[in-house]
Tab-separated table of C-alpha atoms and ligand atoms in Angstrom:
chain	number	residue	atom	x	y	z
A	2	UNK	CA	-6.718	132.433	4.091
A	3	UNK	CA	-8.287	128.962	3.898
A	4	UNK	CA	-6.218	126.156	2.465
A	5	UNK	CA	-7.391	124.918	-0.921
A	6	UNK	CA	-8.170	121.245	-1.494
A	7	UNK	CA	-9.328	119.702	-4.738
A	8	UNK	CA	-12.325	117.474	-4.444
A	9	UNK	CA	-11.952	115.091	-7.398
A	10	UNK	CA	-15.548	115.362	-8.522
A	11	UNK	CA	-17.923	117.513	-10.522
A	12	UNK	CA	-21.007	116.016	-8.923
A	13	UNK	CA	-23.020	119.125	-7.931
A	14	UNK	CA	-25.065	117.124	-5.350
A	15	UNK	CA	-21.855	116.236	-3.496
A	16	UNK	CA	-20.489	119.766	-3.706
A	17	UNK	CA	-23.765	121.158	-2.524
A	18	UNK	CA	-23.833	118.719	0.393
A	19	UNK	CA	-20.260	119.532	1.384
A	20	UNK	CA	-20.879	123.300	1.222
A	21	UNK	CA	-23.588	122.688	3.833
A	22	UNK	CA	-21.211	121.040	6.289
A	23	UNK	CA	-20.407	123.431	9.068
A	24	UNK	CA	-16.912	124.245	10.408
A	25	UNK	CA	-14.954	123.571	7.202
A	26	UNK	CA	-11.508	125.053	7.528
A	27	UNK	CA	-10.518	124.459	3.922
A	28	UNK	CA	-11.761	125.875	0.638
A	29	UNK	CA	-12.967	122.958	-1.421
A	30	UNK	CA	-12.638	123.402	-5.151
A	31	UNK	CA	-13.918	120.898	-7.735
A	32	UNK	CA	-12.330	119.646	-10.954
A	33	UNK	CA	-14.111	122.225	-13.059
A	34	UNK	CA	-12.806	125.021	-10.835
A	35	UNK	CA	-9.227	123.999	-11.713
A	36	UNK	CA	-10.003	123.324	-15.398
A	37	UNK	CA	-9.472	119.579	-15.081
A	38	UNK	CA	-11.669	117.875	-17.728
A	39	UNK	CA	-10.296	114.383	-18.079
A	40	UNK	CA	-12.280	111.258	-17.290
A	41	UNK	CA	-10.807	109.717	-14.148
A	42	UNK	CA	-10.429	105.939	-14.104
A	43	UNK	CA	-12.244	103.784	-11.596
A	44	UNK	CA	-11.025	100.287	-12.449
A	45	UNK	CA	-11.189	98.438	-9.194
A	46	UNK	CA	-13.853	96.507	-7.345
A	47	UNK	CA	-13.420	97.972	-3.890
A	48	UNK	CA	-14.365	101.504	-2.768
A	49	UNK	CA	-10.959	101.926	-1.150
A	50	UNK	CA	-9.009	101.113	-4.311
A	51	UNK	CA	-11.208	103.291	-6.526
A	52	UNK	CA	-11.006	106.299	-4.185
A	53	UNK	CA	-7.211	105.977	-4.040
A	54	UNK	CA	-6.925	105.555	-7.777
A	55	UNK	CA	-8.994	108.755	-8.393
A	56	UNK	CA	-7.045	110.800	-5.852
A	57	UNK	CA	-3.657	109.571	-7.179
A	58	UNK	CA	-4.734	110.304	-10.742
A	59	UNK	CA	-5.638	113.922	-10.008
A	60	UNK	CA	-2.646	114.458	-7.752
A	61	UNK	CA	-0.253	113.074	-10.351
A	62	UNK	CA	-1.726	115.226	-13.107
A	63	UNK	CA	-2.050	118.462	-11.154
A	64	UNK	CA	0.438	118.248	-8.285
A	65	UNK	CA	-2.310	119.586	-5.990
A	66	UNK	CA	-3.462	118.194	-2.644
A	67	UNK	CA	-6.744	116.488	-3.274
A	68	UNK	CA	-9.257	113.943	-2.141
A	69	UNK	CA	-11.589	111.567	-3.921
A	70	UNK	CA	-14.569	109.639	-2.667
A	71	UNK	CA	-16.307	106.428	-3.659
A	72	UNK	CA	-19.621	105.320	-2.257
A	73	UNK	CA	-21.646	102.176	-2.385
A	74	UNK	CA	-25.040	101.011	-1.157
A	75	UNK	CA	-24.459	97.628	0.549
A	76	UNK	CA	-27.614	95.533	0.896
A	77	UNK	CA	-27.402	92.541	3.305
A	78	UNK	CA	-29.927	90.405	1.515
A	79	UNK	CA	-28.032	90.894	-1.780
A	80	UNK	CA	-24.643	89.849	-0.278
A	81	UNK	CA	-23.498	93.520	-0.227
A	82	UNK	CA	-24.595	94.403	-3.771
A	83	UNK	CA	-24.714	96.839	-5.513
A	84	UNK	CA	-21.722	98.055	-3.436
A	85	UNK	CA	-18.996	99.397	-5.628
A	86	UNK	CA	-21.251	98.992	-8.626
A	87	UNK	CA	-24.018	101.239	-7.272
A	88	UNK	CA	-23.785	103.896	-9.944
A	89	UNK	CA	-24.304	101.596	-12.879
A	90	UNK	CA	-26.142	98.711	-11.242
A	91	UNK	CA	-28.759	98.509	-13.950
A	92	UNK	CA	-26.183	99.062	-16.726
A	93	UNK	CA	-24.808	101.907	-18.797
A	94	UNK	CA	-25.461	104.786	-18.881
A	95	UNK	CA	-25.888	105.296	-15.166
A	96	UNK	CA	-29.598	105.802	-14.361
A	97	UNK	CA	-30.925	106.180	-10.808
A	98	UNK	CA	-34.491	105.283	-11.761
A	99	UNK	CA	-33.417	101.990	-13.333
A	100	UNK	CA	-31.020	101.237	-10.476
A	101	UNK	CA	-33.808	101.719	-7.937
A	102	UNK	CA	-36.161	99.476	-9.928
A	103	UNK	CA	-33.531	96.737	-10.108
A	104	UNK	CA	-32.873	96.841	-6.364
A	105	UNK	CA	-36.560	96.856	-5.522
A	106	UNK	CA	-37.107	93.906	-7.841
A	107	UNK	CA	-34.248	91.953	-6.385
A	108	UNK	CA	-35.480	92.629	-2.874
A	109	UNK	CA	-39.066	91.571	-3.482
A	110	UNK	CA	-39.878	88.667	-1.210
A	111	UNK	CA	-36.739	89.060	0.931
A	112	UNK	CA	-37.356	89.375	4.677
A	113	UNK	CA	-34.320	91.556	5.403
A	114	UNK	CA	-34.199	95.021	3.903
A	115	UNK	CA	-31.202	96.173	5.958
A	116	UNK	CA	-28.631	98.210	4.064
A	117	UNK	CA	-25.937	100.831	4.534
A	118	UNK	CA	-24.311	103.526	2.569
A	119	UNK	CA	-20.539	103.422	2.882
A	120	UNK	CA	-18.255	106.247	1.687
A	121	UNK	CA	-14.478	105.961	1.492
A	122	UNK	CA	-12.446	109.092	1.037
A	123	UNK	CA	-8.774	108.980	-0.083
A	124	UNK	CA	-6.847	112.081	0.781
A	125	UNK	CA	-3.452	112.966	-0.611
A	126	UNK	CA	-1.854	115.781	1.298
A	127	UNK	CA	1.740	116.852	1.936
A	128	UNK	CA	2.938	113.657	0.252
A	129	UNK	CA	0.874	111.368	2.472
A	130	UNK	CA	-2.044	109.095	1.578
A	131	UNK	CA	-4.925	108.684	4.046
A	132	UNK	CA	-8.204	106.832	4.006
A	133	UNK	CA	-11.374	107.879	5.850
A	134	UNK	CA	-14.710	106.050	6.025
A	135	UNK	CA	-18.305	107.001	6.880
A	136	UNK	CA	-21.276	104.708	7.246
A	137	UNK	CA	-25.010	105.124	7.694
A	138	UNK	CA	-27.169	102.126	8.478
A	139	UNK	CA	-30.797	101.896	7.364
A	140	UNK	CA	-33.370	99.952	5.484
A	141	UNK	CA	-34.733	100.007	2.017
A	142	UNK	CA	-38.378	101.078	1.529
A	143	UNK	CA	-40.705	99.164	-0.842
A	144	UNK	CA	-41.301	102.210	-3.010
A	145	UNK	CA	-39.899	105.701	-3.606
A	146	UNK	CA	-40.513	108.442	-1.000
A	147	UNK	CA	-39.629	111.993	-1.629
A	148	UNK	CA	-38.196	113.951	-4.536
A	149	UNK	CA	-35.015	115.497	-3.210
A	150	UNK	CA	-31.546	114.058	-3.094
A	151	UNK	CA	-30.091	111.750	-5.722
A	152	UNK	CA	-29.200	108.105	-6.484
A	153	UNK	CA	-30.959	105.714	-4.048
A	154	UNK	CA	-32.104	108.478	-1.682
A	155	UNK	CA	-35.825	107.917	-2.284
A	156	UNK	CA	-35.712	104.289	-1.094
A	157	UNK	CA	-33.194	104.578	1.774
A	158	UNK	CA	-34.499	105.294	5.303
A	159	UNK	CA	-31.762	105.712	7.889
A	160	UNK	CA	-32.154	103.850	11.162
A	161	UNK	CA	-33.967	105.932	13.812
A	162	UNK	CA	-35.729	108.151	11.309
A	163	UNK	CA	-39.177	107.959	9.696
A	164	UNK	CA	-38.375	109.551	6.386
A	165	UNK	CA	-36.213	108.667	3.431
A	166	UNK	CA	-33.090	110.610	2.553
A	167	UNK	CA	-35.048	112.125	-0.313
A	168	UNK	CA	-37.638	113.535	2.116
A	169	UNK	CA	-35.025	115.009	4.514
A	170	UNK	CA	-33.687	118.509	4.172
A	171	UNK	CA	-30.025	118.694	3.348
A	172	UNK	CA	-29.006	120.004	6.773
A	173	UNK	CA	-30.487	116.871	8.362
A	174	UNK	CA	-29.021	114.483	5.757
A	175	UNK	CA	-25.740	116.104	6.370
A	176	UNK	CA	-25.789	115.420	10.050
A	177	UNK	CA	-26.054	111.679	9.477
A	178	UNK	CA	-25.029	110.731	5.965
A	179	UNK	CA	-22.231	108.404	5.064
A	180	UNK	CA	-20.474	111.125	3.060
A	181	UNK	CA	-20.895	113.708	5.837
A	182	UNK	CA	-19.423	111.198	8.314
A	183	UNK	CA	-16.458	110.441	6.066
A	184	UNK	CA	-16.029	114.171	5.464
A	185	UNK	CA	-16.100	114.789	9.197
A	186	UNK	CA	-13.245	112.367	9.607
A	187	UNK	CA	-11.354	114.151	6.895
A	188	UNK	CA	-12.049	117.581	8.481
A	189	UNK	CA	-11.059	116.347	11.930
A	190	UNK	CA	-7.791	115.231	10.414
A	191	UNK	CA	-7.261	118.574	8.772
A	192	UNK	CA	-8.023	120.327	12.036
A	193	UNK	CA	-5.356	118.214	13.735
A	194	UNK	CA	-7.748	116.333	16.070
B	4	LIG	P1	-20.178	107.733	-5.934
B	4	LIG	O1	-19.031	106.789	-5.843
B	4	LIG	O2	-20.166	108.725	-4.796
B	4	LIG	O3	-20.363	108.380	-7.237
B	4	LIG	O4	-21.521	106.906	-5.677
B	4	LIG	C1	-21.837	105.782	-6.498
B	4	LIG	C2	-23.340	105.675	-6.554
B	4	LIG	O5	-23.852	105.446	-5.303
B	4	LIG	C3	-24.062	106.937	-7.023
B	4	LIG	O6	-24.131	106.984	-8.460
B	4	LIG	C4	-25.420	106.803	-6.395
B	4	LIG	O7	-26.204	105.926	-7.164
B	4	LIG	C5	-25.089	106.121	-5.103
B	4	LIG	N1	-24.950	107.122	-4.039
B	4	LIG	C6	-23.804	107.701	-3.557
B	4	LIG	N2	-24.054	108.567	-2.605
B	4	LIG	C7	-25.417	108.557	-2.451
B	4	LIG	C8	-26.324	109.312	-1.594
B	4	LIG	O8	-25.959	110.126	-0.801
B	4	LIG	N3	-27.621	108.985	-1.734
B	4	LIG	C9	-28.107	108.079	-2.649
B	4	LIG	N4	-27.333	107.400	-3.481
B	4	LIG	C10	-25.949	107.669	-3.360
């Protein structure tokens, strides 16, 4: 039987992405699956601290092995913004359309459009805390392309590809995405590599 691990999220995009990753040797359950309905704090201003805070919170409340992720879009010409503030860059409530508009506005006239998605995963397992990271480098387009995906996907084109994340099918996004790469590190650890 596969080992159960709680993924401290209810984001169906992330769960859908993870269910497309091949070779998983654990059964990933989300917060809803275990009846966990509390809001989880994210009080810090680094991805690492937030991921750890979320994983610790769920672990302390449930006693279960779990992992949490935090992701940011880091834009060179904006000194790494929106980074840890990616979800609510244009303010509350979180709104991807408005976030994209704000980023495109701030980038207008800039020569560099280089950016990366960075995911940090904090895993708490068998009493240990571990951190994994995944990156994908790319550039920001000047307008939205494609309708799939979520967040900043329509304006992010990974290096070496000619379509945005929102134009790619999930199998392809999952080969190269920040989250898939961080997940791969996590899975390799779980496999004992
Ligand atoms: P989170 O920490 O994973 O919730 O990510 C924070 C924010 O980064 C999200 O609300 C999205 O705006 C953005 N983001 C995270 N992952 C992705 C992705 O795969 N594509 C596009 N945007 C993403």
